[in-house]
Coordinates of C-alpha atoms in Angstrom, one line a residue:
P1 CA 15.7 -5.6 18.2
L2 CA 13.2 -2.8 17.7
A3 CA 13.8 1.0 17.4
E4 CA 11.1 3.6 17.2
R5 CA 11.9 6.7 15.3
K6 CA 10.4 10.0 14.7
Y7 CA 9.4 10.2 11.0
V8 CA 8.9 13.6 9.4
P9 CA 7.3 12.9 6.1
D10 CA 7.6 15.0 3.0
D11 CA 4.3 17.0 2.9
N12 CA 4.9 17.8 -0.7
H13 CA 3.4 14.6 -1.7
L14 CA 0.0 16.0 -0.7
H15 CA 0.2 18.8 -3.2
H16 CA -1.1 18.3 -6.8
E17 CA 0.6 21.5 -7.7
T18 CA 4.3 21.8 -6.8
T19 CA 5.7 25.2 -5.8
T20 CA 9.4 25.9 -6.0
E21 CA 10.8 29.1 -4.5
H22 CA 14.0 30.2 -6.1
P23 CA 16.7 31.5 -3.8
G24 CA 16.9 34.8 -5.7
D25 CA 13.2 35.6 -5.6
K26 CA 13.2 37.5 -2.3
A27 CA 16.4 39.3 -3.0
K28 CA 15.1 40.5 -6.3
G29 CA 11.8 41.6 -4.8
H30 CA 10.0 39.0 -6.9
P31 CA 6.1 39.5 -6.2
G32 CA 5.3 35.9 -6.4
A33 CA 7.8 34.8 -3.7
D34 CA 6.1 36.9 -1.0
E35 CA 2.7 35.9 -1.9
R36 CA 3.6 32.1 -1.9
H37 CA 5.3 32.6 1.4
R38 CA 2.3 34.4 3.0
Q39 CA -0.1 31.7 1.7
Q40 CA 2.1 28.8 3.1
Q41 CA 2.2 30.6 6.5
Q42 CA -1.5 31.1 6.5
H43 CA -2.2 27.4 5.7
G44 CA 0.3 26.3 8.3
R45 CA -1.4 28.5 11.1
L46 CA -4.9 27.2 10.0
T47 CA -3.8 23.5 9.9
K48 CA -2.2 23.9 13.4
Y49 CA -5.3 25.6 14.9
V50 CA -7.8 23.2 13.4
R51 CA -5.8 20.2 14.7
S52 CA -5.7 21.7 18.3
L53 CA -9.5 21.8 18.5
K54 CA -11.3 19.2 20.5
W55 CA -13.0 16.9 18.0
T56 CA -15.5 14.4 19.3
P57 CA -18.6 14.0 17.2
I58 CA -17.5 16.6 14.6
P59 CA -15.0 14.6 12.5
L60 CA -17.6 12.1 11.5
G61 CA -19.9 14.9 10.2
V62 CA -17.1 16.6 8.6
G63 CA -16.0 13.4 6.9
F64 CA -19.4 12.5 5.6
A65 CA -20.0 16.0 4.3
L66 CA -16.6 15.9 2.7
L67 CA -17.3 12.7 0.9
A68 CA -20.9 13.9 -0.1
Y69 CA -19.3 17.0 -1.5
Q70 CA -16.6 15.0 -3.4
H71 CA -19.2 12.8 -4.9
Y72 CA -21.2 15.7 -6.1
R73 CA -18.2 17.4 -7.6
R74 CA -17.2 14.2 -9.3
V75 CA -20.8 13.8 -10.7
I76 CA -20.7 17.3 -12.0
R77 CA -17.2 16.9 -13.6
R78 CA -18.2 13.6 -15.3
A79 CA -21.3 15.5 -16.7
N80 CA -19.3 18.4 -18.1
D81 CA -16.0 16.6 -19.0
P82 CA -16.3 13.8 -21.5
A83 CA -12.6 12.9 -20.8
S84 CA -13.5 12.0 -17.3
R85 CA -16.1 9.5 -18.3
T86 CA -13.4 7.3 -19.8
G87 CA -11.2 7.5 -16.7
G88 CA -9.0 10.4 -17.7
G89 CA -8.6 13.9 -16.3
A90 CA -8.2 13.0 -12.6
Q91 CA -8.9 15.8 -10.3
L92 CA -6.8 15.7 -7.2
A93 CA -8.0 16.8 -3.7
K94 CA -6.9 20.1 -2.4
N95 CA -4.8 20.5 0.7
W96 CA -7.8 21.3 2.9
E97 CA -9.9 18.5 1.7
V98 CA -7.1 16.1 2.6
T99 CA -6.7 17.8 6.0
C100 CA -10.4 17.3 6.7
Y101 CA -10.4 13.7 5.5
R102 CA -7.4 13.0 7.8
M103 CA -9.4 14.4 10.6
V104 CA -12.0 11.7 10.6
P105 CA -11.3 9.1 13.3
L106 CA -10.8 6.2 10.9
R107 CA -8.3 4.5 13.2
A108 CA -10.9 4.2 16.0
F109 CA -13.6 3.3 13.5
S110 CA -11.4 0.4 12.1
R111 CA -10.8 -0.7 15.6
A112 CA -14.5 -0.9 16.3
W113 CA -15.0 -2.6 13.0
G114 CA -12.4 -5.1 13.9
W115 CA -14.4 -5.9 17.1
V116 CA -17.6 -6.3 15.0
H117 CA -15.6 -8.8 12.9
S118 CA -15.0 -11.0 15.9
I119 CA -18.6 -11.2 17.1
N120 CA -19.9 -14.7 16.6
L121 CA -23.1 -14.7 14.4
P122 CA -26.1 -17.0 14.7
V123 CA -25.7 -20.2 12.5
W124 CA -28.8 -19.4 10.6
A125 CA -27.6 -15.8 9.6
R126 CA -24.0 -16.9 8.5
A127 CA -24.7 -18.3 5.0
P128 CA -26.9 -15.6 3.5
L129 CA -24.7 -12.8 5.0
Y130 CA -21.3 -14.3 3.8
S131 CA -22.6 -15.3 0.3
D132 CA -24.8 -12.4 -0.6
A133 CA -23.1 -9.4 1.0
F134 CA -19.6 -9.7 -0.4
N135 CA -20.0 -11.5 -3.7
C136 CA -17.5 -14.2 -2.9
N137 CA -16.8 -17.4 -4.7
V138 CA -17.4 -19.8 -1.9
G139 CA -16.8 -22.7 -4.2
E140 CA -13.1 -22.1 -3.8
A141 CA -13.1 -21.9 -0.1
E142 CA -11.2 -24.7 1.7
I143 CA -14.4 -25.4 3.7
E144 CA -17.5 -24.6 1.6
D145 CA -19.9 -24.9 4.6
L146 CA -20.5 -21.3 5.3
Q147 CA -22.0 -22.1 8.7
Y148 CA -18.4 -23.2 9.8
Y149 CA -17.2 -19.6 9.9
R150 CA -18.4 -18.2 13.2
N151 CA -17.8 -14.6 12.4
L152 CA -16.8 -12.1 9.5
G153 CA -13.2 -12.3 10.5
E154 CA -13.0 -16.0 10.1
F155 CA -14.8 -15.9 6.8
F156 CA -12.6 -13.2 5.3
R157 CA -9.4 -15.1 6.4
R158 CA -10.6 -18.3 4.8
G159 CA -8.2 -20.5 3.1
L160 CA -8.5 -21.9 -0.4
K161 CA -8.8 -25.4 -1.7
T162 CA -5.7 -27.2 -2.8
G163 CA -5.0 -26.8 -6.5
V164 CA -7.4 -23.8 -7.2
R165 CA -4.3 -21.4 -7.4
P166 CA -1.5 -23.1 -9.2
I167 CA 1.9 -21.2 -8.9
C168 CA 3.5 -20.5 -12.3
N169 CA 7.0 -21.8 -12.0
Q170 CA 8.1 -20.6 -15.5
S171 CA 7.6 -17.0 -14.4
A172 CA 10.2 -14.9 -12.5
V173 CA 7.5 -13.1 -10.6
V174 CA 3.9 -14.2 -9.8
S175 CA 1.0 -12.3 -8.3
P176 CA 1.1 -12.5 -4.5
V177 CA -2.8 -12.1 -4.3
D178 CA -6.1 -12.0 -5.9
G179 CA -7.0 -8.5 -6.8
T180 CA -7.0 -5.7 -9.4
V181 CA -3.7 -4.4 -10.8
L182 CA -4.0 -0.6 -10.2
Q183 CA -0.6 0.2 -11.8
C184 CA 2.6 -1.6 -12.7
G185 CA 5.7 -0.5 -14.6
K186 CA 9.2 1.0 -14.1
V187 CA 9.9 3.5 -11.4
E188 CA 10.8 6.7 -13.2
C189 CA 12.8 9.6 -11.4
G190 CA 12.1 8.1 -8.0
N191 CA 8.3 8.6 -8.4
V192 CA 5.8 5.7 -8.3
E193 CA 2.4 5.8 -9.9
Q194 CA -0.4 4.6 -7.5
V195 CA -3.0 5.1 -10.4
K196 CA -2.5 6.6 -13.9
G197 CA -1.5 10.3 -13.4
V198 CA -1.2 10.2 -9.6
S199 CA 2.1 9.3 -8.0
Y200 CA 4.0 9.4 -4.9
S201 CA 7.7 9.7 -3.7
L202 CA 9.7 6.6 -3.2
P203 CA 11.8 8.1 -0.4
T204 CA 8.5 9.1 1.4
F205 CA 6.9 5.7 0.9
L206 CA 9.9 3.7 2.2
G207 CA 11.5 6.1 4.4
P208 CA 15.2 6.7 4.9
H209 CA 17.5 4.0 3.5
T210 CA 18.9 2.7 6.7
W211 CA 18.4 -0.9 6.4
A212 CA 22.0 -1.6 7.4
N213 CA 21.9 0.5 10.4
S214 CA 18.5 0.0 11.8
N215 CA 19.4 -0.1 15.4
N216 CA 20.2 3.6 15.6
N217 CA 17.7 5.2 18.0
D218 CA 18.2 8.8 16.7
D219 CA 15.5 10.7 15.1
V220 CA 15.5 10.3 11.3
I221 CA 14.4 13.1 9.0
I222 CA 14.0 12.5 5.2
N223 CA 16.2 14.9 3.4
Q224 CA 13.7 16.4 1.2
A225 CA 16.5 18.1 -1.0
A226 CA 18.0 14.8 -1.9
A227 CA 17.5 13.6 -5.4
N228 CA 15.0 10.8 -5.8
E229 CA 17.3 9.3 -8.4
Q230 CA 20.1 9.1 -6.0
Y231 CA 17.9 7.4 -3.5
C232 CA 16.9 4.8 -6.1
S233 CA 20.5 4.1 -7.0
G234 CA 21.1 3.5 -3.4
L235 CA 18.6 0.7 -3.3
M236 CA 19.9 -1.2 -6.3
K237 CA 22.8 -3.7 -6.0
N238 CA 23.5 -4.6 -9.6
K239 CA 24.4 -3.0 -12.9
G240 CA 22.1 -3.3 -15.9
T241 CA 19.1 -3.2 -13.8
A242 CA 16.1 -0.9 -13.0
L243 CA 13.5 -0.6 -10.3
Y244 CA 9.9 -1.8 -11.1
H245 CA 6.6 -1.5 -9.1
C246 CA 3.2 -3.3 -9.1
V247 CA 0.3 -2.2 -7.1
I248 CA -2.6 -4.6 -6.5
Y249 CA -5.8 -3.8 -4.9
L250 CA -7.8 -6.3 -2.9
A251 CA -11.5 -5.8 -2.8
P252 CA -13.6 -7.0 0.2
G253 CA -14.8 -10.0 -1.8
D254 CA -11.3 -11.1 -2.8
Y255 CA -9.2 -13.8 -1.1
H256 CA -7.6 -12.0 1.9
R257 CA -4.3 -13.8 2.4
F258 CA -1.1 -12.6 0.7
H259 CA 1.8 -14.8 -0.5
S260 CA 5.3 -14.5 -1.6
P261 CA 5.7 -13.6 -5.3
V262 CA 9.2 -14.7 -5.7
E263 CA 12.0 -16.7 -3.9
W264 CA 13.7 -14.1 -1.6
K265 CA 15.1 -13.5 1.8
V266 CA 13.5 -10.9 4.1
Q267 CA 16.1 -9.0 6.2
F268 CA 14.3 -6.0 7.5
R269 CA 10.7 -4.6 8.3
R270 CA 9.7 -1.1 8.8
H271 CA 6.2 -0.4 10.3
F272 CA 4.7 3.0 9.5
A273 CA 2.0 4.2 12.0
G274 CA -0.1 6.3 9.6
E275 CA -3.6 6.9 8.6
L276 CA -6.2 4.5 7.5
L277 CA -7.7 6.2 4.6
S278 CA -9.6 4.2 2.0
V279 CA -7.4 2.6 -0.8
N280 CA -10.4 2.2 -3.1
P281 CA -9.3 3.0 -6.7
V282 CA -11.6 6.0 -6.6
V283 CA -9.8 7.5 -3.5
A284 CA -6.3 6.6 -5.0
R285 CA -7.2 8.7 -8.0
W286 CA -8.2 11.6 -5.7
I287 CA -5.4 11.8 -3.1
A288 CA -1.8 12.0 -4.3
G289 CA 0.5 10.1 -2.1
L290 CA -2.2 8.1 -0.5
F291 CA -0.1 5.0 0.1
S292 CA 2.6 7.2 1.7
L293 CA 0.0 8.5 4.2
N294 CA -1.4 5.2 5.4
E295 CA -0.3 2.9 7.9
R296 CA 1.9 0.0 6.2
A297 CA 4.4 -2.7 6.9
V298 CA 7.3 -2.6 4.6
Y299 CA 9.5 -5.7 4.2
V300 CA 12.9 -5.4 2.5
G301 CA 15.2 -8.1 1.4
E302 CA 17.0 -9.5 -1.8
W303 CA 16.0 -11.9 -4.5
E304 CA 18.1 -13.3 -7.5
H305 CA 18.2 -9.8 -9.2
G306 CA 19.0 -7.6 -6.1
F307 CA 16.6 -5.4 -4.1
F308 CA 13.1 -6.6 -3.3
S309 CA 10.5 -5.0 -1.0
Y310 CA 7.0 -6.1 -0.3
T311 CA 4.5 -3.6 1.3
A312 CA 1.1 -4.3 2.9
V313 CA -0.8 -1.1 3.0
G314 CA -3.7 -0.7 5.7
A315 CA -6.9 0.9 4.9
T316 CA -10.3 2.0 6.5
N317 CA -11.7 -1.1 8.3
V318 CA -8.4 -2.9 7.5
G319 CA -6.2 -1.8 10.5
S320 CA -5.2 -5.3 11.2
I321 CA -2.3 -6.6 9.1
R322 CA -1.0 -9.9 10.2
V323 CA 2.3 -11.4 8.9
Y324 CA 2.8 -15.1 10.0
D325 CA 6.6 -14.9 10.6
D326 CA 6.6 -11.6 12.4
K327 CA 4.7 -12.0 15.6
E328 CA 5.9 -8.6 16.9
L329 CA 4.0 -6.6 14.3
S330 CA 1.0 -5.0 15.8
T331 CA -1.0 -2.6 13.5
N332 CA -3.5 0.1 14.2
C333 CA -2.2 0.2 17.9
W334 CA -3.4 3.2 19.9
R335 CA 0.0 3.5 21.6
L336 CA 1.8 4.1 18.4
K337 CA 1.8 7.9 17.5
K338 CA 1.2 8.8 13.8
N339 CA 4.1 9.9 11.8
T340 CA 6.5 7.5 13.5
F341 CA 7.9 4.2 12.4
I342 CA 9.3 1.1 14.1
D343 CA 12.3 -0.8 12.6
K344 CA 13.0 -4.5 13.0
K345 CA 16.2 -6.3 11.6
F346 CA 15.7 -10.0 11.4
N347 CA 18.7 -11.6 13.1
K348 CA 18.1 -14.6 10.9
P349 CA 16.7 -13.7 7.4
L350 CA 13.2 -15.2 6.6
A351 CA 13.6 -17.5 3.6
L352 CA 10.4 -17.6 1.5
Q353 CA 9.6 -19.6 -1.5
K354 CA 7.4 -18.5 -4.4
G355 CA 3.8 -19.0 -3.3
D356 CA 4.5 -19.4 0.4
N357 CA 2.0 -17.9 2.9
F358 CA 3.1 -14.5 4.1
G359 CA 0.2 -12.9 5.8
E360 CA -3.4 -11.7 5.7
F361 CA -5.6 -8.7 5.8
N362 CA -8.7 -8.3 7.8
L363 CA -10.9 -6.8 4.9
G364 CA -9.1 -6.3 1.5
S365 CA -6.5 -3.6 1.1
T366 CA -3.4 -3.1 -1.1
I367 CA 0.0 -4.8 -1.9
V368 CA 2.8 -2.8 -3.2
L369 CA 5.8 -4.5 -4.8
L370 CA 9.0 -2.7 -5.5
F371 CA 11.9 -4.8 -6.8
E372 CA 15.1 -4.6 -8.8
A373 CA 15.1 -6.5 -12.2
P374 CA 16.9 -6.5 -15.5
L375 CA 16.2 -3.7 -18.0
D376 CA 14.3 -6.1 -20.3
F377 CA 11.8 -7.0 -17.6
E378 CA 8.2 -6.6 -18.9
F379 CA 4.9 -7.0 -17.2
A380 CA 2.4 -9.4 -18.4
A381 CA -0.4 -7.9 -16.3
E382 CA -2.2 -4.7 -17.6
N383 CA -3.4 -1.8 -15.5
G384 CA -6.9 -2.4 -14.4
S385 CA -7.0 -6.0 -15.1
K386 CA -8.1 -8.7 -12.6
I387 CA -5.3 -11.0 -11.5
H388 CA -5.2 -14.2 -9.3
L389 CA -2.6 -15.7 -6.9
G390 CA 0.2 -17.5 -8.8
E391 CA -0.4 -16.1 -12.2
S392 CA 2.6 -14.6 -14.0
L393 CA 3.5 -11.0 -13.7
F394 CA 6.3 -11.4 -16.2
K395 CA 5.8 -11.2 -20.0
S396 CA 8.1 -14.1 -21.2
K397 CA 8.0 -17.8 -21.8
E398 CA 11.3 -18.1 -20.1
R399 CA 12.7 -16.9 -16.8
L400 CA 15.0 -13.9 -16.5
S401 CA 17.8 -16.3 -15.6
P402 CA 18.0 -20.1 -15.5
P403 CA 16.4 -21.5 -12.5
P404 CA 18.4 -23.3 -9.9
Q405 CA 18.7 -27.1 -10.3
S406 CA 16.2 -29.0 -8.4
S407 CA 15.1 -32.6 -7.7
P408 CA 12.6 -34.1 -10.1
Q409 CA 9.8 -33.8 -7.4
S410 CA 10.3 -30.0 -7.4
D411 CA 9.2 -29.7 -11.1
E412 CA 5.6 -30.1 -10.2
N413 CA 3.8 -26.8 -9.8
P414 CA 3.1 -26.0 -6.2
S415 CA -0.5 -24.9 -5.6
L416 CA -2.7 -23.6 -2.8

């Protein structure tokens, strides 16, 4: 059963400077309270007016101008600030910059790019385009003959040869994709880092905790006053555990299919119809709460240590997210309004083994893992490091708990 709900996101995740109004400010005639209130009203009126305008060719020009300005500002900052040259000192986007960026019709542009992906190319043009333009390791492809792939879409969704990605059975958690680890670690105070120094709210990212009552058609509004810690506690099922996260970015040249990182059961899916902003690490360092703004498919279930969620995040030119066992999922659909989500509760949970095929992107993107694990869980991957499908994410020679007994045949490492 599906239920579409109105989703009112927490706009505070857009702010790189938080402002708290104390209840007694106005009563005491505090000068800062009136000024903050006036600025918030002006910003709200300006945003409402700008969004009411008829934008046809203008958003593209605004978007390109904004990107050019942002690049210029970054160059100047790198020249004047030695710390920024080493990756520190992230300068977050202002509210008006994020608003302008969101006005660019990236969803329509991504749908057009998806159409381009489906155009069959001349046989003579396929090999040079595929091999040179995206720096792919075609030697790992299941079918090495590049002329076999009729269009860009088929090439990006190509399979891998058997054995090139062995799955580490000794690890509790393995990488679900080929990509770059943007950030991994423990969830602190209900906030998750998308890159170093830039975070987003877990309640905003996952939405209201209604997995057990997903058939309610009433509008759901996130309670912004609720403590993030309380939200996290509601997710966890066991004592002596904590929540951990891992964000992996898939570049256009990476293998585009994503797999199961653990043995688990998927019970619930929540599809957010959001933006399709770029998830490139440069943009992730610029826009706070980026993953909470973008379209995403959140899959929630349980593994041996409790709560487990697996989120495929859409991006510019990656409006198409396909999950093999969820035929009803339709992303970047013009019928879906922004700031809404659709819930689906699986009548029969999807049972996935470690390394199983889960889904695919059309052109790179990001995977976000959020899961419950014992307090001594430690990641093996380092932030910024390259990782491949099947490699261990857990820093230990032993599993967190004894593996279930299996037949002698199952001792062999599965591979893809």
